[in-house]
Amino acid sequence: MSKSKAPILEARNLYKTFKQGSDTEILILNNAELVLAPGEIVALVGPSGCGKTTCLQILGLLDSPDKGEIIIQGVNYSNARDYKKTLCRRYNIGFVYQAYNLLSD
């Protein structure tokens, strides 16, 4: 009998909008949900402009959703202060950017 492992990341009921102009809101994430198990490999794919980068920034605690929860290793970061999010990124999250603009040509 195999043991069930707790998720390493959970996104629950994520919503994110951006304002365009003074009165138009664009819905980027609409009730997005994700559960990642330890060792699981996933790919986030979609057309340009569909919200992939926004979703990854929220999952990586670089941005906050308008509504919803981000839980990493059992800790809910939905209302966490920046310092707590920074520590989580330092010890639990790694980023590999498509364009590595941190290095000079």
A tleap script that builds the chain and sets N, CA, C and O, in Angstrom:
source leaprc.protein.ff14SB
mol = sequence {
  NMET SER LYS SER LYS ALA PRO ILE LEU GLU
  ALA ARG ASN LEU TYR LYS THR PHE LYS GLN
  GLY SER ASP THR GLU ILE LEU ILE LEU ASN
  ASN ALA GLU LEU VAL LEU ALA PRO GLY GLU
  ILE VAL ALA LEU VAL GLY PRO SER GLY CYS
  GLY LYS THR THR CYS LEU GLN ILE LEU GLY
  LEU LEU ASP SER PRO ASP LYS GLY GLU ILE
  ILE ILE GLN GLY VAL ASN TYR SER ASN ALA
  ARG ASP TYR LYS LYS THR LEU CYS ARG ARG
  TYR ASN ILE GLY PHE VAL TYR GLN ALA TYR
  ASN LEU LEU SER CASP
}
set mol.1.N position { 0.833 -1.173 0.000 }
set mol.1.CA position { 0.000 0.000 0.000 }
set mol.1.C position { 0.885 1.247 0.000 }
set mol.1.O position { 1.762 1.372 0.856 }
set mol.2.N position { 0.675 2.172 -0.943 }
set mol.2.CA position { 1.505 3.365 -1.034 }
set mol.2.C position { 0.945 4.488 -0.175 }
set mol.2.O position { -0.266 4.627 0.000 }
set mol.3.N position { 1.864 5.281 0.354 }
set mol.3.CA position { 1.463 6.421 1.164 }
set mol.3.C position { 1.120 7.597 0.249 }
set mol.3.O position { 1.787 7.833 -0.759 }
set mol.4.N position { 0.087 8.316 0.611 }
set mol.4.CA position { -0.276 9.515 -0.132 }
set mol.4.C position { 0.579 10.677 0.357 }
set mol.4.O position { 0.686 10.904 1.562 }
set mol.5.N position { 1.186 11.411 -0.563 }
set mol.5.CA position { 2.028 12.541 -0.191 }
set mol.5.C position { 1.217 13.824 -0.284 }
set mol.5.O position { 0.406 13.999 -1.193 }
set mol.6.N position { 1.446 14.710 0.663 }
set mol.6.CA position { 0.765 16.001 0.662 }
set mol.6.C position { 1.251 16.833 -0.519 }
set mol.6.O position { 2.415 16.728 -0.907 }
set mol.7.N position { 0.389 17.651 -1.089 }
set mol.7.CA position { 0.808 18.512 -2.200 }
set mol.7.C position { 1.913 19.469 -1.774 }
set mol.7.O position { 1.959 19.901 -0.622 }
set mol.8.N position { 2.803 19.796 -2.708 }
set mol.8.CA position { 3.823 20.800 -2.411 }
set mol.8.C position { 3.324 22.195 -2.744 }
set mol.8.O position { 3.809 23.184 -2.196 }
set mol.9.N position { 2.347 22.271 -3.649 }
set mol.9.CA position { 1.767 23.559 -4.006 }
set mol.9.C position { 0.297 23.370 -4.334 }
set mol.9.O position { -0.086 22.432 -5.034 }
set mol.10.N position { -0.515 24.275 -3.817 }
set mol.10.CA position { -1.936 24.290 -4.144 }
set mol.10.C position { -2.355 25.713 -4.475 }
set mol.10.O position { -2.026 26.654 -3.753 }
set mol.11.N position { -3.072 25.860 -5.557 }
set mol.11.CA position { -3.694 27.135 -5.907 }
set mol.11.C position { -5.192 26.886 -5.900 }
set mol.11.O position { -5.687 25.974 -6.562 }
set mol.12.N position { -5.897 27.699 -5.151 }
set mol.12.CA position { -7.340 27.506 -5.018 }
set mol.12.C position { -8.086 28.787 -5.396 }
set mol.12.O position { -7.820 29.861 -4.856 }
set mol.13.N position { -9.013 28.651 -6.325 }
set mol.13.CA position { -9.965 29.729 -6.621 }
set mol.13.C position { -9.264 31.046 -6.960 }
set mol.13.O position { -9.648 32.099 -6.449 }
set mol.14.N position { -8.230 30.996 -7.827 }
set mol.14.CA position { -7.464 32.201 -8.151 }
set mol.14.C position { -8.183 33.074 -9.175 }
set mol.14.O position { -8.658 32.600 -10.206 }
set mol.15.N position { -8.246 34.352 -8.858 }
set mol.15.CA position { -8.776 35.366 -9.766 }
set mol.15.C position { -7.757 36.489 -9.876 }
set mol.15.O position { -7.133 36.869 -8.885 }
set mol.16.N position { -7.590 37.018 -11.080 }
set mol.16.CA position { -6.719 38.164 -11.287 }
set mol.16.C position { -7.268 38.989 -12.444 }
set mol.16.O position { -7.573 38.460 -13.513 }
set mol.17.N position { -7.387 40.283 -12.214 }
set mol.17.CA position { -7.820 41.202 -13.262 }
set mol.17.C position { -6.791 42.311 -13.404 }
set mol.17.O position { -6.055 42.618 -12.466 }
set mol.18.N position { -6.751 42.901 -14.579 }
set mol.18.CA position { -5.927 44.073 -14.835 }
set mol.18.C position { -6.818 45.161 -15.398 }
set mol.18.O position { -7.754 44.892 -16.151 }
set mol.19.N position { -6.515 46.388 -15.023 }
set mol.19.CA position { -7.250 47.527 -15.581 }
set mol.19.C position { -6.631 47.941 -16.902 }
set mol.19.O position { -5.410 47.999 -17.049 }
set mol.20.N position { -7.493 48.225 -17.849 }
set mol.20.CA position { -7.061 48.769 -19.130 }
set mol.20.C position { -7.826 50.077 -19.320 }
set mol.20.O position { -9.049 50.086 -19.462 }
set mol.21.N position { -7.087 51.164 -19.318 }
set mol.21.CA position { -7.746 52.463 -19.353 }
set mol.21.C position { -8.342 52.780 -17.994 }
set mol.21.O position { -7.916 52.237 -16.974 }
set mol.22.N position { -9.320 53.653 -17.986 }
set mol.22.CA position { -9.884 54.079 -16.707 }
set mol.22.C position { -11.059 53.238 -16.249 }
set mol.22.O position { -11.383 53.233 -15.061 }
set mol.23.N position { -11.711 52.523 -17.167 }
set mol.23.CA position { -12.929 51.829 -16.755 }
set mol.23.C position { -13.063 50.392 -17.256 }
set mol.23.O position { -14.106 49.769 -17.056 }
set mol.24.N position { -12.037 49.862 -17.897 }
set mol.24.CA position { -12.124 48.502 -18.431 }
set mol.24.C position { -11.246 47.562 -17.613 }
set mol.24.O position { -10.062 47.827 -17.408 }
set mol.25.N position { -11.837 46.457 -17.146 }
set mol.25.CA position { -11.078 45.418 -16.450 }
set mol.25.C position { -10.999 44.183 -17.335 }
set mol.25.O position { -11.981 43.781 -17.959 }
set mol.26.N position { -9.813 43.591 -17.379 }
set mol.26.CA position { -9.599 42.368 -18.151 }
set mol.26.C position { -9.373 41.233 -17.165 }
set mol.26.O position { -8.457 41.290 -16.344 }
set mol.27.N position { -10.202 40.208 -17.246 }
set mol.27.CA position { -10.088 39.041 -16.368 }
set mol.27.C position { -9.002 38.124 -16.918 }
set mol.27.O position { -9.125 37.599 -18.024 }
set mol.28.N position { -7.942 37.934 -16.142 }
set mol.28.CA position { -6.806 37.114 -16.571 }
set mol.28.C position { -6.930 35.687 -16.033 }
set mol.28.O position { -6.789 34.725 -16.787 }
set mol.29.N position { -7.190 35.553 -14.748 }
set mol.29.CA position { -7.409 34.238 -14.130 }
set mol.29.C position { -8.828 34.206 -13.576 }
set mol.29.O position { -9.261 35.129 -12.886 }
set mol.30.N position { -9.536 33.143 -13.885 }
set mol.30.CA position { -10.931 33.020 -13.486 }
set mol.30.C position { -11.142 31.672 -12.800 }
set mol.30.O position { -11.376 30.662 -13.463 }
set mol.31.N position { -11.058 31.663 -11.469 }
set mol.31.CA position { -11.248 30.450 -10.682 }
set mol.31.C position { -10.211 29.374 -11.035 }
set mol.31.O position { -10.545 28.194 -11.134 }
set mol.32.N position { -8.957 29.789 -11.224 }
set mol.32.CA position { -7.887 28.847 -11.556 }
set mol.32.C position { -7.546 27.983 -10.343 }
set mol.32.O position { -7.508 28.468 -9.212 }
set mol.33.N position { -7.303 26.718 -10.592 }
set mol.33.CA position { -6.962 25.766 -9.536 }
set mol.33.C position { -5.818 24.876 -10.020 }
set mol.33.O position { -5.735 24.527 -11.198 }
set mol.34.N position { -4.937 24.517 -9.078 }
set mol.34.CA position { -3.805 23.652 -9.399 }
set mol.34.C position { -3.345 22.962 -8.128 }
set mol.34.O position { -3.286 23.578 -7.064 }
set mol.35.N position { -3.022 21.686 -8.240 }
set mol.35.CA position { -2.430 20.937 -7.130 }
set mol.35.C position { -1.228 20.188 -7.688 }
set mol.35.O position { -1.353 19.409 -8.633 }
set mol.36.N position { -0.048 20.433 -7.086 }
set mol.36.CA position { 1.174 19.757 -7.514 }
set mol.36.C position { 1.663 18.825 -6.420 }
set mol.36.O position { 1.808 19.221 -5.263 }
set mol.37.N position { 1.910 17.591 -6.799 }
set mol.37.CA position { 2.433 16.594 -5.865 }
set mol.37.C position { 3.957 16.596 -5.945 }
set mol.37.O position { 4.515 17.005 -6.963 }
set mol.38.N position { 4.635 16.150 -4.899 }
set mol.38.CA position { 6.096 16.055 -4.941 }
set mol.38.C position { 6.546 15.181 -6.115 }
set mol.38.O position { 6.015 14.091 -6.331 }
set mol.39.N position { 7.530 15.673 -6.867 }
set mol.39.CA position { 8.074 14.930 -7.992 }
set mol.39.C position { 7.281 15.041 -9.276 }
set mol.39.O position { 7.720 14.545 -10.314 }
set mol.40.N position { 6.136 15.674 -9.233 }
set mol.40.CA position { 5.301 15.814 -10.424 }
set mol.40.C position { 5.896 16.870 -11.363 }
set mol.40.O position { 6.395 17.902 -10.916 }
set mol.41.N position { 5.835 16.598 -12.650 }
set mol.41.CA position { 6.319 17.531 -13.661 }
set mol.41.C position { 5.113 17.985 -14.475 }
set mol.41.O position { 4.343 17.166 -14.976 }
set mol.42.N position { 4.961 19.292 -14.599 }
set mol.42.CA position { 3.833 19.835 -15.352 }
set mol.42.C position { 4.334 20.892 -16.331 }
set mol.42.O position { 5.427 21.435 -16.173 }
set mol.43.N position { 3.528 21.171 -17.331 }
set mol.43.CA position { 3.819 22.244 -18.290 }
set mol.43.C position { 2.602 23.148 -18.364 }
set mol.43.O position { 1.464 22.681 -18.390 }
set mol.44.N position { 2.854 24.430 -18.398 }
set mol.44.CA position { 1.797 25.424 -18.545 }
set mol.44.C position { 1.879 25.949 -19.969 }
set mol.44.O position { 2.832 26.643 -20.324 }
set mol.45.N position { 0.887 25.621 -20.782 }
set mol.45.CA position { 0.919 25.994 -22.191 }
set mol.45.C position { -0.340 26.762 -22.567 }
set mol.45.O position { -1.396 26.595 -21.956 }
set mol.46.N position { -0.207 27.599 -23.576 }
set mol.46.CA position { -1.340 28.363 -24.076 }
set mol.46.C position { -0.853 29.453 -24.998 }
set mol.46.O position { 0.347 29.710 -25.094 }
set mol.47.N position { -1.785 30.092 -25.674 }
set mol.47.CA position { -1.395 31.142 -26.611 }
set mol.47.C position { -0.871 32.376 -25.892 }
set mol.47.O position { -1.110 32.568 -24.699 }
set mol.48.N position { -0.159 33.203 -26.632 }
set mol.48.CA position { 0.365 34.445 -26.097 }
set mol.48.C position { -0.775 35.297 -25.542 }
set mol.48.O position { -1.815 35.467 -26.178 }
set mol.49.N position { -0.552 35.827 -24.339 }
set mol.49.CA position { -1.537 36.713 -23.740 }
set mol.49.C position { -2.638 36.042 -22.949 }
set mol.49.O position { -3.567 36.714 -22.499 }
set mol.50.N position { -2.559 34.731 -22.766 }
set mol.50.CA position { -3.651 34.034 -22.070 }
set mol.50.C position { -3.500 34.022 -20.556 }
set mol.50.O position { -4.413 33.575 -19.862 }
set mol.51.N position { -2.360 34.506 -20.011 }
set mol.51.CA position { -2.210 34.576 -18.565 }
set mol.51.C position { -1.189 33.622 -17.970 }
set mol.51.O position { -1.140 33.471 -16.749 }
set mol.52.N position { -0.375 32.976 -18.791 }
set mol.52.CA position { 0.614 32.021 -18.272 }
set mol.52.C position { 1.612 32.693 -17.335 }
set mol.52.O position { 1.859 32.202 -16.233 }
set mol.53.N position { 2.184 33.807 -17.766 }
set mol.53.CA position { 3.180 34.499 -16.950 }
set mol.53.C position { 2.554 35.040 -15.677 }
set mol.53.O position { 3.151 34.941 -14.605 }
set mol.54.N position { 1.376 35.602 -15.775 }
set mol.54.CA position { 0.675 36.095 -14.585 }
set mol.54.C position { 0.442 34.958 -13.603 }
set mol.54.O position { 0.651 35.121 -12.401 }
set mol.55.N position { 0.018 33.826 -14.100 }
set mol.55.CA position { -0.217 32.663 -13.241 }
set mol.55.C position { 1.074 32.233 -12.546 }
set mol.55.O position { 1.077 31.977 -11.342 }
set mol.56.N position { 2.172 32.152 -13.303 }
set mol.56.CA position { 3.449 31.745 -12.713 }
set mol.56.C position { 3.950 32.756 -11.691 }
set mol.56.O position { 4.520 32.371 -10.671 }
set mol.57.N position { 3.745 34.041 -11.950 }
set mol.57.CA position { 4.156 35.063 -10.982 }
set mol.57.C position { 3.356 34.949 -9.694 }
set mol.57.O position { 3.898 35.165 -8.610 }
set mol.58.N position { 2.088 34.617 -9.795 }
set mol.58.CA position { 1.265 34.433 -8.602 }
set mol.58.C position { 1.686 33.162 -7.871 }
set mol.58.O position { 1.832 33.171 -6.649 }
set mol.59.N position { 1.881 32.074 -8.605 }
set mol.59.CA position { 2.301 30.813 -7.970 }
set mol.59.C position { 3.667 30.953 -7.312 }
set mol.59.O position { 3.935 30.301 -6.303 }
set mol.60.N position { 4.538 31.799 -7.873 }
set mol.60.CA position { 5.872 32.022 -7.323 }
set mol.60.C position { 5.923 33.131 -6.286 }
set mol.60.O position { 7.006 33.536 -5.864 }
set mol.61.N position { 4.766 33.625 -5.872 }
set mol.61.CA position { 4.641 34.653 -4.824 }
set mol.61.C position { 5.285 35.979 -5.216 }
set mol.61.O position { 5.662 36.765 -4.347 }
set mol.62.N position { 5.414 36.235 -6.524 }
set mol.62.CA position { 5.921 37.516 -6.993 }
set mol.62.C position { 4.796 38.526 -7.188 }
set mol.62.O position { 5.037 39.732 -7.217 }
set mol.63.N position { 3.582 38.038 -7.321 }
set mol.63.CA position { 2.389 38.856 -7.474 }
set mol.63.C position { 1.291 38.212 -6.626 }
set mol.63.O position { 1.408 37.054 -6.226 }
set mol.64.N position { 0.250 38.950 -6.361 }
set mol.64.CA position { -0.852 38.434 -5.543 }
set mol.64.C position { -2.122 38.351 -6.373 }
set mol.64.O position { -2.373 39.207 -7.221 }
set mol.65.N position { -2.919 37.324 -6.132 }
set mol.65.CA position { -4.203 37.255 -6.829 }
set mol.65.C position { -5.179 38.268 -6.221 }
set mol.65.O position { -5.009 38.705 -5.082 }
set mol.66.N position { -6.184 38.625 -6.985 }
set mol.66.CA position { -7.250 39.470 -6.437 }
set mol.66.C position { -8.085 38.681 -5.438 }
set mol.66.O position { -8.635 39.237 -4.487 }
set mol.67.N position { -8.166 37.388 -5.669 }
set mol.67.CA position { -8.936 36.486 -4.808 }
set mol.67.C position { -8.322 35.108 -4.940 }
set mol.67.O position { -7.804 34.762 -6.002 }
set mol.68.N position { -8.371 34.312 -3.879 }
set mol.68.CA position { -7.892 32.945 -3.925 }
set mol.68.C position { -6.761 32.690 -2.946 }
set mol.68.O position { -6.328 33.587 -2.223 }
set mol.69.N position { -6.293 31.457 -2.935 }
set mol.69.CA position { -5.266 31.027 -1.980 }
set mol.69.C position { -4.102 30.363 -2.702 }
set mol.69.O position { -4.281 29.650 -3.690 }
set mol.70.N position { -2.900 30.619 -2.180 }
set mol.70.CA position { -1.681 29.934 -2.602 }
set mol.70.C position { -1.132 29.241 -1.364 }
set mol.70.O position { -0.827 29.892 -0.364 }
set mol.71.N position { -1.006 27.922 -1.432 }
set mol.71.CA position { -0.512 27.137 -0.304 }
set mol.71.C position { 0.726 26.384 -0.779 }
set mol.71.O position { 0.667 25.604 -1.730 }
set mol.72.N position { 1.845 26.627 -0.105 }
set mol.72.CA position { 3.105 25.971 -0.457 }
set mol.72.C position { 3.578 25.177 0.750 }
set mol.72.O position { 3.773 25.726 1.834 }
set mol.73.N position { 3.759 23.889 0.550 }
set mol.73.CA position { 4.166 22.959 1.607 }
set mol.73.C position { 3.320 23.140 2.864 }
set mol.73.O position { 3.839 23.172 3.980 }
set mol.74.N position { 2.016 23.255 2.663 }
set mol.74.CA position { 1.073 23.322 3.775 }
set mol.74.C position { 0.899 24.687 4.405 }
set mol.74.O position { 0.090 24.838 5.320 }
set mol.75.N position { 1.643 25.698 3.935 }
set mol.75.CA position { 1.556 27.047 4.505 }
set mol.75.C position { 0.785 27.940 3.533 }
set mol.75.O position { 1.120 28.024 2.352 }
set mol.76.N position { -0.240 28.599 4.042 }
set mol.76.CA position { -1.047 29.491 3.220 }
set mol.76.C position { -0.388 30.864 3.159 }
set mol.76.O position { -0.205 31.522 4.183 }
set mol.77.N position { -0.031 31.289 1.943 }
set mol.77.CA position { 0.643 32.572 1.735 }
set mol.77.C position { -0.301 33.643 1.192 }
set mol.77.O position { 0.154 34.695 0.743 }
set mol.78.N position { -1.587 33.392 1.227 }
set mol.78.CA position { -2.556 34.307 0.634 }
set mol.78.C position { -2.508 35.703 1.235 }
set mol.78.O position { -2.633 36.693 0.514 }
set mol.79.N position { -2.332 35.792 2.527 }
set mol.79.CA position { -2.290 37.092 3.196 }
set mol.79.C position { -0.944 37.348 3.866 }
set mol.79.O position { -0.841 38.182 4.766 }
set mol.80.N position { 0.081 36.633 3.428 }
set mol.80.CA position { 1.400 36.751 4.057 }
set mol.80.C position { 2.061 38.077 3.687 }
set mol.80.O position { 1.812 38.640 2.621 }
set mol.81.N position { 2.893 38.550 4.578 }
set mol.81.CA position { 3.675 39.757 4.326 }
set mol.81.C position { 4.805 39.441 3.351 }
set mol.81.O position { 5.168 38.282 3.153 }
set mol.82.N position { 5.352 40.493 2.746 }
set mol.82.CA position { 6.409 40.324 1.748 }
set mol.82.C position { 7.614 39.560 2.283 }
set mol.82.O position { 8.203 38.756 1.561 }
set mol.83.N position { 7.988 39.798 3.538 }
set mol.83.CA position { 9.161 39.127 4.100 }
set mol.83.C position { 8.957 37.613 4.156 }
set mol.83.O position { 9.869 36.849 3.842 }
set mol.84.N position { 7.765 37.184 4.555 }
set mol.84.CA position { 7.474 35.752 4.630 }
set mol.84.C position { 7.483 35.132 3.225 }
set mol.84.O position { 7.956 34.010 3.039 }
set mol.85.N position { 6.960 35.867 2.245 }
set mol.85.CA position { 6.980 35.383 0.864 }
set mol.85.C position { 8.410 35.307 0.340 }
set mol.85.O position { 8.768 34.371 -0.376 }
set mol.86.N position { 9.217 36.288 0.697 }
set mol.86.CA position { 10.625 36.283 0.278 }
set mol.86.C position { 11.344 35.062 0.826 }
set mol.86.O position { 12.096 34.412 0.100 }
set mol.87.N position { 11.126 34.743 2.082 }
set mol.87.CA position { 11.758 33.554 2.669 }
set mol.87.C position { 11.290 32.279 1.974 }
set mol.87.O position { 12.085 31.369 1.739 }
set mol.88.N position { 10.019 32.214 1.652 }
set mol.88.CA position { 9.506 31.040 0.944 }
set mol.88.C position { 10.171 30.901 -0.417 }
set mol.88.O position { 10.576 29.804 -0.804 }
set mol.89.N position { 10.287 32.015 -1.149 }
set mol.89.CA position { 10.958 31.957 -2.458 }
set mol.89.C position { 12.412 31.543 -2.307 }
set mol.89.O position { 12.927 30.763 -3.108 }
set mol.90.N position { 13.068 32.060 -1.288 }
set mol.90.CA position { 14.489 31.751 -1.080 }
set mol.90.C position { 14.720 30.261 -0.854 }
set mol.90.O position { 15.681 29.697 -1.376 }
set mol.91.N position { 13.858 29.630 -0.089 }
set mol.91.CA position { 14.106 28.247 0.317 }
set mol.91.C position { 13.291 27.191 -0.443 }
set mol.91.O position { 13.613 26.005 -0.373 }
set mol.92.N position { 12.242 27.603 -1.168 }
set mol.92.CA position { 11.351 26.604 -1.751 }
set mol.92.C position { 11.077 26.736 -3.239 }
set mol.92.O position { 10.565 25.799 -3.851 }
set mol.93.N position { 11.406 27.880 -3.841 }
set mol.93.CA position { 10.990 28.129 -5.220 }
set mol.93.C position { 12.204 28.499 -6.062 }
set mol.93.O position { 13.069 29.254 -5.619 }
set mol.94.N position { 12.265 27.964 -7.275 }
set mol.94.CA position { 13.303 28.340 -8.220 }
set mol.94.C position { 12.668 28.811 -9.513 }
set mol.94.O position { 11.626 28.298 -9.923 }
set mol.95.N position { 13.291 29.782 -10.153 }
set mol.95.CA position { 12.783 30.319 -11.409 }
set mol.95.C position { 13.812 30.108 -12.506 }
set mol.95.O position { 15.005 30.331 -12.300 }
set mol.96.N position { 13.348 29.680 -13.669 }
set mol.96.CA position { 14.172 29.610 -14.860 }
set mol.96.C position { 13.453 30.461 -15.896 }
set mol.96.O position { 12.380 30.099 -16.381 }
set mol.97.N position { 14.055 31.592 -16.226 }
set mol.97.CA position { 13.401 32.539 -17.126 }
set mol.97.C position { 13.680 32.198 -18.575 }
set mol.97.O position { 14.758 31.708 -18.912 }
set mol.98.N position { 12.715 32.456 -19.421 }
set mol.98.CA position { 12.857 32.239 -20.853 }
set mol.98.C position { 13.907 33.191 -21.425 }
set mol.98.O position { 14.762 32.785 -22.213 }
set mol.99.N position { 13.835 34.452 -21.023 }
set mol.99.CA position { 14.828 35.447 -21.424 }
set mol.99.C position { 15.657 35.772 -20.184 }
set mol.99.O position { 15.124 36.273 -19.194 }
set mol.100.N position { 16.924 35.495 -20.233 }
set mol.100.CA position { 17.789 35.658 -19.060 }
set mol.100.C position { 18.409 37.042 -19.073 }
set mol.100.O position { 19.616 37.186 -19.264 }
set mol.101.N position { 17.587 38.058 -18.871 }
set mol.101.CA position { 18.023 39.450 -18.937 }
set mol.101.C position { 18.894 39.863 -17.754 }
set mol.101.O position { 19.352 41.005 -17.697 }
set mol.102.N position { 19.124 38.975 -16.832 }
set mol.102.CA position { 19.987 39.299 -15.700 }
set mol.102.C position { 21.456 39.271 -16.091 }
set mol.102.O position { 22.294 39.832 -15.386 }
set mol.103.N position { 21.774 38.626 -17.200 }
set mol.103.CA position { 23.153 38.517 -17.669 }
set mol.103.C position { 23.359 39.409 -18.883 }
set mol.103.O position { 22.517 39.445 -19.780 }
set mol.104.N position { 24.468 40.123 -18.912 }
set mol.104.CA position { 24.734 40.975 -20.066 }
set mol.104.C position { 25.166 40.138 -21.277 }
set mol.104.O position { 25.712 39.044 -21.135 }
set mol.105.N position { 24.906 40.682 -22.460 }
set mol.105.CA position { 25.318 39.993 -23.690 }
set mol.105.C position { 26.810 40.075 -23.841 }
set mol.105.O position { 27.361 39.557 -24.812 }
savepdb mol mol.pdb
quit
